[in-house]
Coordinates of C-alpha atoms in Angstrom, one line a residue:
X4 CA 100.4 86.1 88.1
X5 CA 102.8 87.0 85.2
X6 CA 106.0 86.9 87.1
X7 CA 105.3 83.4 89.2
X8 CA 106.5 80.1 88.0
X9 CA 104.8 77.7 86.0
X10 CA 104.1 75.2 88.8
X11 CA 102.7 78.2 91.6
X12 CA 100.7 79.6 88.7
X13 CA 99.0 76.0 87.9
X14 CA 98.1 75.3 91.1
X15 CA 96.5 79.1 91.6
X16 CA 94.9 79.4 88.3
X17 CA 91.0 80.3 88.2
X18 CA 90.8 79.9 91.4
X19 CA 88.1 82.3 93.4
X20 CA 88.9 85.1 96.0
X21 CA 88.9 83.1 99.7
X22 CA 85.5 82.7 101.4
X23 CA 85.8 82.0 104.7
X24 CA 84.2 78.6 105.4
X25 CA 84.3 77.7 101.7
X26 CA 86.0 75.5 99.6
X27 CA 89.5 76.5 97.9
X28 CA 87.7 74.9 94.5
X29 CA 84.2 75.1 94.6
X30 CA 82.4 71.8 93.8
X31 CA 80.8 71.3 90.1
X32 CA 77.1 73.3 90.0
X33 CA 75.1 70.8 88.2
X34 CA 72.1 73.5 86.7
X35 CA 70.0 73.6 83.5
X36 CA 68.8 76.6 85.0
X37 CA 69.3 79.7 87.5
X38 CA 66.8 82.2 89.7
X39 CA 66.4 85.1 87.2
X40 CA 63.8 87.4 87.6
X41 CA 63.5 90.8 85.3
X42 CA 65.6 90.9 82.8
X43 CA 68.6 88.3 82.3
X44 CA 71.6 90.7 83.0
X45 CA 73.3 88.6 85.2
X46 CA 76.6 86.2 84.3
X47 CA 74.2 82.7 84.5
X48 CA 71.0 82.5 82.9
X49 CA 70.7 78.9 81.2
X50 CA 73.0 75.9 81.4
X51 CA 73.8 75.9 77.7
X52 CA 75.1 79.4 77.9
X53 CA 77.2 79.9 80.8
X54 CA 77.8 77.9 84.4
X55 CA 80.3 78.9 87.0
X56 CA 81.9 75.9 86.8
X57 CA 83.3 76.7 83.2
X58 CA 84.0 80.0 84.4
X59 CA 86.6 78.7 86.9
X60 CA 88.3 76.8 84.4
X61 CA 88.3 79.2 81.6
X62 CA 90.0 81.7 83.8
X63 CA 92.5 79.1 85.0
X64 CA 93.1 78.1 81.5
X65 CA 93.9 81.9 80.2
X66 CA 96.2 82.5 83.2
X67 CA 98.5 80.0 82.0
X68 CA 97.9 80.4 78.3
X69 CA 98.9 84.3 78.8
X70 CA 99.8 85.0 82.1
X71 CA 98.9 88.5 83.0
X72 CA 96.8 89.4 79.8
X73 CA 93.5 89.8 79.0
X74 CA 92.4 86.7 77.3
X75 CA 89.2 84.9 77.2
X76 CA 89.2 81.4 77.1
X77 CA 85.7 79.1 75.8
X78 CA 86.0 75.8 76.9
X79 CA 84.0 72.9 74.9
X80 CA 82.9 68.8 75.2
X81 CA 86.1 67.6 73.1
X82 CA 88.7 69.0 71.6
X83 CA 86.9 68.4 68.0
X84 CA 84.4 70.6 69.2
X85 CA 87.3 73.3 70.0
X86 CA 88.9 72.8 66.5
X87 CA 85.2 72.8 64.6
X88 CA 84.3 76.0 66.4
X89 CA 87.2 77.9 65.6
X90 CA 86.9 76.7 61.6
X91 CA 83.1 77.1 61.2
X92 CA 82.6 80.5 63.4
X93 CA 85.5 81.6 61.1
X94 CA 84.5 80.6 57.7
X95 CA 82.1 80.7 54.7
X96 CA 81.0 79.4 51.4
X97 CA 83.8 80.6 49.4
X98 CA 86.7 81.4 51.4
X99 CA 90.1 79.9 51.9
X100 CA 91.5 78.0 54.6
X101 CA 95.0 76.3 54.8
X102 CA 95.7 73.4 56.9
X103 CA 97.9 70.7 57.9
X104 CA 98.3 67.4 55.5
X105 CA 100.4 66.2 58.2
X106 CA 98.1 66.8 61.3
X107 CA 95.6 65.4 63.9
X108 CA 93.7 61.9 61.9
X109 CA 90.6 64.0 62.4
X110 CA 91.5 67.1 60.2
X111 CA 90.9 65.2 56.6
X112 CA 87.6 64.7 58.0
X113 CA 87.2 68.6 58.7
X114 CA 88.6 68.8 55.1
X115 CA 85.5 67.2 53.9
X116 CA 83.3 68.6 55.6
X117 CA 84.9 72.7 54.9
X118 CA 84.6 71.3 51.1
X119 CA 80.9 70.4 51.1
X120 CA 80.4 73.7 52.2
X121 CA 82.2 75.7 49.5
X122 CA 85.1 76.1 51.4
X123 CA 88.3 76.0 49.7
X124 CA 90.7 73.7 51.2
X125 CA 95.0 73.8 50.7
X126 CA 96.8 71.8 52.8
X127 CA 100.9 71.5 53.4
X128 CA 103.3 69.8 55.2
X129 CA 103.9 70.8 58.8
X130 CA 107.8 71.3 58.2
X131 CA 110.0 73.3 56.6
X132 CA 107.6 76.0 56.4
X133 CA 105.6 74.9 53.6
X134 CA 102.1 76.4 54.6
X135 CA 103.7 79.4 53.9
X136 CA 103.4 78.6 50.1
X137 CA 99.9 78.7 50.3
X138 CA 98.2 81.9 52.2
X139 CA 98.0 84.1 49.2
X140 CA 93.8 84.8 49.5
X141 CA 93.3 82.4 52.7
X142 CA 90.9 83.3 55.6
X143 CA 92.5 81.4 57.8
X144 CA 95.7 79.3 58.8
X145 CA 95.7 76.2 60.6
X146 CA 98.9 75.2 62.1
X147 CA 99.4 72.1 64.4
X148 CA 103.2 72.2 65.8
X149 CA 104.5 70.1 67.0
X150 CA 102.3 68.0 64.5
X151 CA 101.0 64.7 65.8
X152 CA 101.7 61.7 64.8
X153 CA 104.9 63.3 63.0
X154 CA 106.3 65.5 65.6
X155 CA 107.3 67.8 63.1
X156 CA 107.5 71.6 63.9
X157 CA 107.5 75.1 61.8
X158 CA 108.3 78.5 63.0
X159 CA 105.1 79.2 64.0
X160 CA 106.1 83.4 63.9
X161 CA 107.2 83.3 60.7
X162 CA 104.1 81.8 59.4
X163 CA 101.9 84.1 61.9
X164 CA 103.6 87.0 60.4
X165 CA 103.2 85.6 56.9
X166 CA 99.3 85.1 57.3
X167 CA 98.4 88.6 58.8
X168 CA 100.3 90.4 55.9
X169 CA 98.1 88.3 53.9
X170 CA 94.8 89.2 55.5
X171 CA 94.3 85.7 57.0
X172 CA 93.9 84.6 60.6
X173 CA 95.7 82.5 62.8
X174 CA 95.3 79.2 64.6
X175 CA 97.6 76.8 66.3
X176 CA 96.5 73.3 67.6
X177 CA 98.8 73.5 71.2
X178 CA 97.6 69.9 72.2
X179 CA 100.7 68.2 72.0
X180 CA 103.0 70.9 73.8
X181 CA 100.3 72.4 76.6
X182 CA 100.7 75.9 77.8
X183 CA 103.6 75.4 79.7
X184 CA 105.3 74.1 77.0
X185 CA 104.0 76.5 74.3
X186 CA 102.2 79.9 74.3
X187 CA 100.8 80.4 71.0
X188 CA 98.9 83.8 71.6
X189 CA 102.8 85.0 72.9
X190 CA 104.3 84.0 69.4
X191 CA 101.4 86.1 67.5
X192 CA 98.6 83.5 67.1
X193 CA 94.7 84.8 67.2
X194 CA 93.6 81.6 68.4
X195 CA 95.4 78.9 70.7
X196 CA 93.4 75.9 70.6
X197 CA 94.3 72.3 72.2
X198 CA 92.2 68.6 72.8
X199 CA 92.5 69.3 77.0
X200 CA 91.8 65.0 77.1
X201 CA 95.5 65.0 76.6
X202 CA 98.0 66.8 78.6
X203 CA 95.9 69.4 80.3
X204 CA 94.4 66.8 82.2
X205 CA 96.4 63.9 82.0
X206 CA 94.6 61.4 83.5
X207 CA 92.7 59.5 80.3
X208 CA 89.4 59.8 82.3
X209 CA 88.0 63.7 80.6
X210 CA 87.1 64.6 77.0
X211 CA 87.3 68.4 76.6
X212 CA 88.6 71.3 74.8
X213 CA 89.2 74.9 74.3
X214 CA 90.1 78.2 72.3
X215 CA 91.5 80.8 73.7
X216 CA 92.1 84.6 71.9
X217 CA 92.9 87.9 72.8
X218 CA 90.5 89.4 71.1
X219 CA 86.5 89.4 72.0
X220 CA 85.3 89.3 69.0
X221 CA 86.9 86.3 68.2
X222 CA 85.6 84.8 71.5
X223 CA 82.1 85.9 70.5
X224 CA 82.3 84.0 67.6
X225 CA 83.4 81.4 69.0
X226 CA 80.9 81.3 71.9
X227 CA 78.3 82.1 70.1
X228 CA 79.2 78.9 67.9
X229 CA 79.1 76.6 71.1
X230 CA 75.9 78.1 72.0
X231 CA 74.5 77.0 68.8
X232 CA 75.9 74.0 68.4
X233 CA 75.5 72.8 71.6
X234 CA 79.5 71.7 72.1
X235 CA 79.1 72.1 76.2
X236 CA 81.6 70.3 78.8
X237 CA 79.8 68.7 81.9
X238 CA 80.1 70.2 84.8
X239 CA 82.1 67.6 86.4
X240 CA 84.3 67.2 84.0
X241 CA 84.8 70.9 84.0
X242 CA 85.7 70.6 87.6
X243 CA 88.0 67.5 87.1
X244 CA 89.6 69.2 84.6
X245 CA 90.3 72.6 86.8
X246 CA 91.7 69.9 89.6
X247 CA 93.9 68.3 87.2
X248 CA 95.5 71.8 86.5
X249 CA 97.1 71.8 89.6
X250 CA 99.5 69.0 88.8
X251 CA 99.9 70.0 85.1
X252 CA 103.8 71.1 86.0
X253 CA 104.8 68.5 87.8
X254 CA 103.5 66.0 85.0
X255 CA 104.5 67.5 82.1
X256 CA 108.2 68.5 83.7
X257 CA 108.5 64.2 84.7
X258 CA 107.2 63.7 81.2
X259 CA 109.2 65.6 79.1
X260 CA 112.6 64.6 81.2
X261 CA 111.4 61.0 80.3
X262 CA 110.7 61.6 77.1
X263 CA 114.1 62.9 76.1
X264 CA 115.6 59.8 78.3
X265 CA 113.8 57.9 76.2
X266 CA 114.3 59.1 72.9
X267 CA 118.3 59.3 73.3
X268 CA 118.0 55.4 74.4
X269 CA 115.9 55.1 71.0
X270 CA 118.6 56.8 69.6
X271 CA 120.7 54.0 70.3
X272 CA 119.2 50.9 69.1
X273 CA 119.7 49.8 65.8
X274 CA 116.2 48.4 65.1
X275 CA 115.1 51.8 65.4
X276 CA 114.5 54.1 62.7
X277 CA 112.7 57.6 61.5
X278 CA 113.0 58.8 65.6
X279 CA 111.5 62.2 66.4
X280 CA 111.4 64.3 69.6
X281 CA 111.7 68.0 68.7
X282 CA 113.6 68.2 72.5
X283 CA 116.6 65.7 71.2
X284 CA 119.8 68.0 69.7
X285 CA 119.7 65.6 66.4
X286 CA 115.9 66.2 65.7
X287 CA 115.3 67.9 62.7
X288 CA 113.2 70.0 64.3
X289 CA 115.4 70.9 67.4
X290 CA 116.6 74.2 66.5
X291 CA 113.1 75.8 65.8
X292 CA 111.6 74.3 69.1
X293 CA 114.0 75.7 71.2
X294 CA 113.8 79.0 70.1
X295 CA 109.5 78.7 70.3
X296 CA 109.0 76.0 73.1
X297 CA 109.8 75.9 76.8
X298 CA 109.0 72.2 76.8
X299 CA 108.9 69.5 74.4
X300 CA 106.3 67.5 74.9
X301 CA 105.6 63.6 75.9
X302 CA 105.2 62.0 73.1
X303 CA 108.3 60.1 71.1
X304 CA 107.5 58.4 67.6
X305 CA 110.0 56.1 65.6
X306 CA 109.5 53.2 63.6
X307 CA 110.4 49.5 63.7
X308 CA 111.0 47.0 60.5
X309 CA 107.1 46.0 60.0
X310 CA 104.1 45.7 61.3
X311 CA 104.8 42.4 62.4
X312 CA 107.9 43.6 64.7
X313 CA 106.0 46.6 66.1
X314 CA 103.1 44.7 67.5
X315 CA 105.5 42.2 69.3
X316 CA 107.0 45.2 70.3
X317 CA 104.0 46.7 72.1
X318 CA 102.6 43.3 73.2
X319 CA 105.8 42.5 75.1
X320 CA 105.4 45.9 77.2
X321 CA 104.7 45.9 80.9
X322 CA 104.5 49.1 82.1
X323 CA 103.0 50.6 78.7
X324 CA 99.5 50.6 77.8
X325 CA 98.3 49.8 73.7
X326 CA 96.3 52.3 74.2
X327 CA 95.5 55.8 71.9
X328 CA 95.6 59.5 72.9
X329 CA 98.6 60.7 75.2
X330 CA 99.7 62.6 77.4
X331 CA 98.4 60.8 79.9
X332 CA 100.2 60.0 83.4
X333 CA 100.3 56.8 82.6
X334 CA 102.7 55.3 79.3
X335 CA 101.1 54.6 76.0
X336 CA 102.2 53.7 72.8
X337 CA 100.3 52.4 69.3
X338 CA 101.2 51.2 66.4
X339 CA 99.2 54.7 64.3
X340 CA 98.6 52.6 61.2
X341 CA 96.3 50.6 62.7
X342 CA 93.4 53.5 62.2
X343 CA 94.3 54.5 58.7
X344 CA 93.9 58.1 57.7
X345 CA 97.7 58.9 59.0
X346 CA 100.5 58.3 56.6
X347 CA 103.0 56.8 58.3
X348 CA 104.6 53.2 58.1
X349 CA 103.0 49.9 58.9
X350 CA 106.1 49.8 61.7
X351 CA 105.4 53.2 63.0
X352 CA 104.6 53.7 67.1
X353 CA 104.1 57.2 68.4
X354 CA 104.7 56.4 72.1
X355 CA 103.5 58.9 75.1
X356 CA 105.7 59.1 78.2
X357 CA 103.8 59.0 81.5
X358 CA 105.1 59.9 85.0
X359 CA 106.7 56.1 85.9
X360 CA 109.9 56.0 87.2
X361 CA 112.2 56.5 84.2
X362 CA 114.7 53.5 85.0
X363 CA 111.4 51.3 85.3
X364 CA 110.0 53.1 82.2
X365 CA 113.3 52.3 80.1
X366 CA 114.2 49.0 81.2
X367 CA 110.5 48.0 80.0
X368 CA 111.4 49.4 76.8
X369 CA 114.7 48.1 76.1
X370 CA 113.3 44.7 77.3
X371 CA 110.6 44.7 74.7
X372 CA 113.0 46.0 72.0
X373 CA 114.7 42.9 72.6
X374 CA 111.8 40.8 72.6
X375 CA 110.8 42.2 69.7
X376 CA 113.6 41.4 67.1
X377 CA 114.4 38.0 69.0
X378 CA 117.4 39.4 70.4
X379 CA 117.7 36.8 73.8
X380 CA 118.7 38.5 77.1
X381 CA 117.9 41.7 79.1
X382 CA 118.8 45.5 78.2
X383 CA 121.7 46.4 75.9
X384 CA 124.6 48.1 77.3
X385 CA 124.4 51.5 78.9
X386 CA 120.5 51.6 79.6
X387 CA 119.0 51.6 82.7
X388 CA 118.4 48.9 84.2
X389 CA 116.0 48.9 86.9
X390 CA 114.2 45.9 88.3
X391 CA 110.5 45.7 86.7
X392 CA 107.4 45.5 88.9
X393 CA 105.7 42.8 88.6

């Protein structure tokens, strides 16, 4: 499937050889346990371990993460459980690890817990590079790019090369840019992980996660940690999440051409400040991304004057959801200070395109902009201006 395009290759992914008489997708096998007589050689011995359902998905999920390689891909309940599993089948009292300061809310909590175990702990700023300052001895690197709430990005094979001189190992958080945006194993990664409740999916209905490598004793480890621990995806939501695949093009093409709509109409407004989107020429960021990602992502962030003039911001919203996670099919923005634990102003609103009409999408912004710093009236000039649903 190497040489087909990104939309053919998500609705084909994982999917079986053709039965006649049986499903394209075969339905979820709910099982704790399977016939096994003698001794347990077969793929599917106990629920915790393996189920076919998972198998479907996994292989669906390392077609598009490396189309045409062998990969192995372990999917998990969450994508926590995907970045815990990675870190702890990795590391031991002792060793090094250098992560993010910038990252997902979650990782200071990681932090904590890698330090109560005798883990040493450095952390860095996504951009510019700066991890790079701090691999001498590490076991592994941690790299989230784009980062998230930040959208900030690093050259993610300069740092790859950078850590495996140094004897470390590789791992990129992918959740924000998906597969199809991003290929981490292709830019020199040992692990690509991602939080599939996000993009993947992209409906706001599935927790799940996964890791995938090229190499099996990596996935060993890895699996062999979700044994243990116990980290399993249902099998329902294994097979929602394998169904959801099929659309993953279509969404994230929509999204990303809304998304850059978007951010050059945020671009505009003066009560707008501190806008990222690695995708828009003026980002910061832009000319790494382009040379690493094939898409950009969903998800906008800027900041407004206060707290005060965000959440007016977000209340008058029609078509937006206040509402966490993204990369959902349907719009939703936050105010991230709310939870704590990111640093980023009391103004500032990471915002995640969905698949709306764009002129509806926009209007509803510009709208609420107004609404927001008092300003009377409908859009400003030059946006779209669609009429809202009701």
């Amino acid at each position: 499937m190497s040489t087909m395009g990104d939309g053919t290759r998500a609705v084909r992914a994982g999917l079986p050889e053709p039965e006649q008489y049986e499903p394209t997708l075969p339905g979820p096998v709910f099982a704790a346990h399977f016939h096994l007589s003698g001794e347990p050689v077969g793929p599917y011995t106990y629920g915790r371990d393996t189920n076919p359902t998972w198998t479907h998905l996994e292989r669906a999920i390392g077609e598009l993460e490396a189309p045409g390689e062998e990969v192995s891909t372990t999917v998990f309940a969450s994508g926590m459980a995907a970045i815990t599993a990675v870190l702890l089948s990795q590391v031991r009292t002792g060793d090094t690890v250098v992560l993010p300061d910038d990252g997902y809310q979650a990782l200071p909590l990681v932090r904590e817990q890698l330090t109560a175990f005798g883990v040493e702990v450095r952390t860095a700023p996504t951009g510019g590079d700066a991890q790079l300052a701090l691999l001498e001895g590490a076991k592994l690197l941690w790299i989230e790019s784009p980062s998230n709430p930040g959208l900030d990005v690093c050259d993610i094979r300069r740092l790859v090369a950078a850590a495996h001189e140094a004897g470390a190992l590789v791992a990129v958080d992918n959740t924000l840019a998906t597969p199809i945006g991003q290929r981490p194993l292709e830019l020199g990664a040992d692990f690509s992980v991602a939080s599939d409740t996000k993009g993947m999916t992209g409906h706001g209905d599935i927790l799940l996660g996964h890791v995938t490598c090229r190499d099996p004793l990596l996935t060993a480890d890895v699996r062999r940690w979700r044994k243990v621990v116990g980290a399993i995806p249902g099998p329902m939501e294994a097979w929602l999440a394998h169904r959801s695949l099929a659309t993953l093009q279509l969404r994230i093409d929509r999204q990303c051409t809304t998304a850059l709509a978007l951010a050059e109409v945020l671009a505009g407004r003066d009560e707008v400040t501190g806008l990222r989107y690695p995708g828009l020429p003026a980002d910061p960021s832009y000319g790494v991304a382009v040379r690493q990602m094939r898409r950009f992502g969903s998800v906008v962030s800027f900041e407004l004057a206060d707290r005060e003039t965000a959440e007016r911001f977000l209340a008058a919203l029609r078509l937006v959801d206040d509402a966490t996670s993204f990369g959902g099919v349907r719009s939703t923005a936050e105010r991230r200070g709310r939870w704590g634990g990111d640093a980023v102003p009391e103004g500032f609103i990471r915002f995640s395109v969905g698949a709306e009409d764009p002129e509806d999408l926009l209007a509803d912004v510009e709208r609420a902009l107004d609404e927001a710093v008092g300003r009377a009236g409908g859009v400003s000039d030059g946006s779209a201006r669609a009429t809202l649903l009701p």
